[in-house]
XYZ file of C-alpha atoms in Angstrom:
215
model
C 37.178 14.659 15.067
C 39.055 11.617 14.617
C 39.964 10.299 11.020
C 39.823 6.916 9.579
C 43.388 6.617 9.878
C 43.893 7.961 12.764
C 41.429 4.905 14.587
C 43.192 2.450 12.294
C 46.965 3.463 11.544
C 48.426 2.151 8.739
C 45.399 1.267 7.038
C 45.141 2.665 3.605
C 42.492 5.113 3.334
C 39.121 3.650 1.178
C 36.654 5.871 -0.801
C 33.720 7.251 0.969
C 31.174 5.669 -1.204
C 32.941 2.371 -1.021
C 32.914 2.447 2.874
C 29.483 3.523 3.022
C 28.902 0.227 1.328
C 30.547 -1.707 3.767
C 29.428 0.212 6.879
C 25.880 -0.746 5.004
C 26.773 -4.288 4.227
C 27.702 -4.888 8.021
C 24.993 -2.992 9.683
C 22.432 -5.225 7.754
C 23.785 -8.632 9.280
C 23.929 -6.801 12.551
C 20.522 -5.354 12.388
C 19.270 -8.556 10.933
C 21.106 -10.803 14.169
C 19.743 -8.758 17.032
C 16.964 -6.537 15.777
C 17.097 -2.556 16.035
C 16.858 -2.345 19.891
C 19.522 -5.009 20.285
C 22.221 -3.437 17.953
C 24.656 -1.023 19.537
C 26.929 1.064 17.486
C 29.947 -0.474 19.343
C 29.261 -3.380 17.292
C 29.169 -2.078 14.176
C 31.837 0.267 14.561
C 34.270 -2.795 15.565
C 33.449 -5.035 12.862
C 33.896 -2.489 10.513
C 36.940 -1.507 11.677
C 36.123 2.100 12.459
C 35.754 4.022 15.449
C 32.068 4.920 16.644
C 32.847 9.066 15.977
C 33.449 7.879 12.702
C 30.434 6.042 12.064
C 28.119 8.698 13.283
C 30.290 11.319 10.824
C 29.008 9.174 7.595
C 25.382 8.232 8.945
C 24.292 10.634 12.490
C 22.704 8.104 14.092
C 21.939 4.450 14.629
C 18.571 5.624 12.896
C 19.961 6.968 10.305
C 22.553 3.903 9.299
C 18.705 2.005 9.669
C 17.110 3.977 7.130
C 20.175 4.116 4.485
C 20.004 0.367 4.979
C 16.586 0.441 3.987
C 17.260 2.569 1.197
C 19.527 0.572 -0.208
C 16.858 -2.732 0.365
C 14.379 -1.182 -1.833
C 16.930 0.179 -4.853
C 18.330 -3.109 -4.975
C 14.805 -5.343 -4.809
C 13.001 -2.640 -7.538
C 16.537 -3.073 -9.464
C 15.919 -7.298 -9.184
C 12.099 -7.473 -10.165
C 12.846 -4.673 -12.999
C 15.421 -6.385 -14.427
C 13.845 -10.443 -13.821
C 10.689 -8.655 -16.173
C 12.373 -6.575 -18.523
C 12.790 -9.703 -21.449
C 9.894 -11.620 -20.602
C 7.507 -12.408 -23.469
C 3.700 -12.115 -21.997
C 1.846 -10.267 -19.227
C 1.879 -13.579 -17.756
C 5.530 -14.013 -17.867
C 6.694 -10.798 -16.550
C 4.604 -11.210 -13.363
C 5.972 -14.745 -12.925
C 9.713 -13.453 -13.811
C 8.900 -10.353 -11.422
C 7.684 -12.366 -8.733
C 10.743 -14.876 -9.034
C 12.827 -12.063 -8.419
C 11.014 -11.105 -5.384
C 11.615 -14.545 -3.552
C 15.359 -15.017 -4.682
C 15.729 -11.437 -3.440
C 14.825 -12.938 0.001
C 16.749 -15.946 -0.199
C 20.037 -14.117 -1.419
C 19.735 -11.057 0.584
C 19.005 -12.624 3.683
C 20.166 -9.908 5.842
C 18.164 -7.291 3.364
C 15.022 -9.151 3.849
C 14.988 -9.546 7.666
C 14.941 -6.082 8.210
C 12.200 -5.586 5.421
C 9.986 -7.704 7.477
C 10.658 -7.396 10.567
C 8.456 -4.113 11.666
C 7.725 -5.327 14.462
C 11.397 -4.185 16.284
C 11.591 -1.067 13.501
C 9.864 2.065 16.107
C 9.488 5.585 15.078
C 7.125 6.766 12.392
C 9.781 7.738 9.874
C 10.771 4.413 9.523
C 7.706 3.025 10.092
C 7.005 5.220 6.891
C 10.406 4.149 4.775
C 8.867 0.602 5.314
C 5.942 1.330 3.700
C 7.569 2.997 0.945
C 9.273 0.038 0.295
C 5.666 -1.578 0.297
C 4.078 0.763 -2.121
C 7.106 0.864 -4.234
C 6.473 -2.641 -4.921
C 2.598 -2.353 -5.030
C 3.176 0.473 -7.994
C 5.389 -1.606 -9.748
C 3.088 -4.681 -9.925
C 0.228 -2.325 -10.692
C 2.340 -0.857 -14.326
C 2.879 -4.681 -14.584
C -1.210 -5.811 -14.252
C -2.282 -3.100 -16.426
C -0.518 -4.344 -19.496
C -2.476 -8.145 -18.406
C -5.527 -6.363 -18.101
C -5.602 -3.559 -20.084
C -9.745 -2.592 -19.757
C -9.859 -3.427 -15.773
C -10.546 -0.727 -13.528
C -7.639 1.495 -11.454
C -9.084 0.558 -8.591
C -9.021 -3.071 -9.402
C -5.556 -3.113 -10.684
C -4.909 -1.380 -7.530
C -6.487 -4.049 -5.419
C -4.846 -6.495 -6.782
C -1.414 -5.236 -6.325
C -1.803 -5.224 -2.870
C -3.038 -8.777 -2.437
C -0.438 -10.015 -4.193
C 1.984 -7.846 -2.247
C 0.611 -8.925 0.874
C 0.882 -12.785 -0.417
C 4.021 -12.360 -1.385
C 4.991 -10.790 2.139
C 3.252 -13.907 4.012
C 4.608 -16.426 1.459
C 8.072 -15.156 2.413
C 7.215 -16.044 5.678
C 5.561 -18.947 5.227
C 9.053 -20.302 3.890
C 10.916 -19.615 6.640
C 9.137 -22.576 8.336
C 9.692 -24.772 5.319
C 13.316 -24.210 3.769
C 12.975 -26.887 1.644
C 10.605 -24.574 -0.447
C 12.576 -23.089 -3.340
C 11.696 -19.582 -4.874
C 10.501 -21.599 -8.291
C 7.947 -23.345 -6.102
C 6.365 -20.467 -4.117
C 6.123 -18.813 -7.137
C 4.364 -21.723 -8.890
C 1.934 -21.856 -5.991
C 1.730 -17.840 -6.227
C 0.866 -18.136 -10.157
C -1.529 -20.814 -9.766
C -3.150 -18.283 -7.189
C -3.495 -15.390 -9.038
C -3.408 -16.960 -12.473
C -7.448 -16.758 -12.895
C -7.425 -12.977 -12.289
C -4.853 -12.348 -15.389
C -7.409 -14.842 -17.923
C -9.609 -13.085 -20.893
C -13.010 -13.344 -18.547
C -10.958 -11.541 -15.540
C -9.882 -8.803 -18.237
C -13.474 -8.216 -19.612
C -15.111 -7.960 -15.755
C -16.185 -5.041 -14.013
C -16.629 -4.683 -10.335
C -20.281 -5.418 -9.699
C -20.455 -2.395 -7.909
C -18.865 1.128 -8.699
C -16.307 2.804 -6.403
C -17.979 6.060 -6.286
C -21.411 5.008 -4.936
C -22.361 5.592 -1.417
């Protein structure tokens, strides 16, 4: 098996986890400029710097250097809404704050939120699954977030909710790409003034009308 500096004499030898970042941080703009089925390893491999043998060695496959991209999308967007939330000072704040996050996210990870929306050129039902994780990872997280703003509503409502908003949030995203003159404060103004009835005392003390369990 060829080594690192074996492809690139001379060069002085970098930590694995460090180059795993990089490999990462390259295969994102790559994957995010042609889509999966357009990306060939060949391209990766030479902006790196590495040879191809060495770039299946850290991640196996062009699948796998997919998913660890992935991976790495959804630590670092749960890291940006947890932190954005962690000193706000209502319910109300901490979904605005959380929410913030989730469009600056997309405008400073650019290459990060491509391939978290674009399914469409993602095949295979792992990844079609990692995708979703990412989805339900967020739809948990705004679920712990609506239960302190509506602490007597129903699971399943909280539930519900967190997934519309998820889903707005998703097409919002999109919806900006069309209009760049859109800034994250004012999708998430227009997101607030959206949702804002459902976190207000009258949303807290309703019920659904009808109960989950009946036939």
């Amino acid at each position: 098996m060829e080594t690192a500096q074996q492809a690139n004499p001379g060069r002085k030898r970098m930590p694995r986890a460090e180059r795993e970042q990089q490999i990462l941080g390259v295969a994102e703009e790559v994957f995010a400029e042609h889509g999966y089925q357009g990306t060939a390893m060949d391209d990766i491999a030479q902006r790196v710097g590495l040879s191809k043998p060495m770039l299946y060695e850290y991640f196996g496959s062009k699948e796998g250097l997919l998913l660890a991209c992935l991976e790495r999308a959804k630590r670092e967007l749960l890291e940006c809404t947890s932190a954005a939330a962690a000193n706000a000072e209502s319910p109300e704040q901490l979904l605005h704050d959380a929410l913030l996050a989730f469009f600056r996210f997309g405008e400073d990870h650019k290459q990060a939120w491509a391939l978290l929306r674009n399914e469409s050129a993602v095949p295979g039902v792992e990844l079609d699954t990692e995708l979703e994780g990412i989805r339900g990872q967020q739809v948990d997280f705004t679920t712990d977030m609506l239960r302190m703003s509506l602490p007597e509503a129903d699971e399943y409502r909280l539930e519900a909710f967190a997934e519309a908003i998820i889903g707005a949030c998703e097409r919002m995203a999109l919806w900006r790409e069309n209009h760049p003159e859109i800034t994250p404060e004012t999708v998430t103004d227009h997101l607030m003034a959206l949702i804002g009835p459902s976190l207000s005392g009258e949303a807290r003390a309703s019920q659904p009308r009808y109960s989950h369990d009946q036939g």
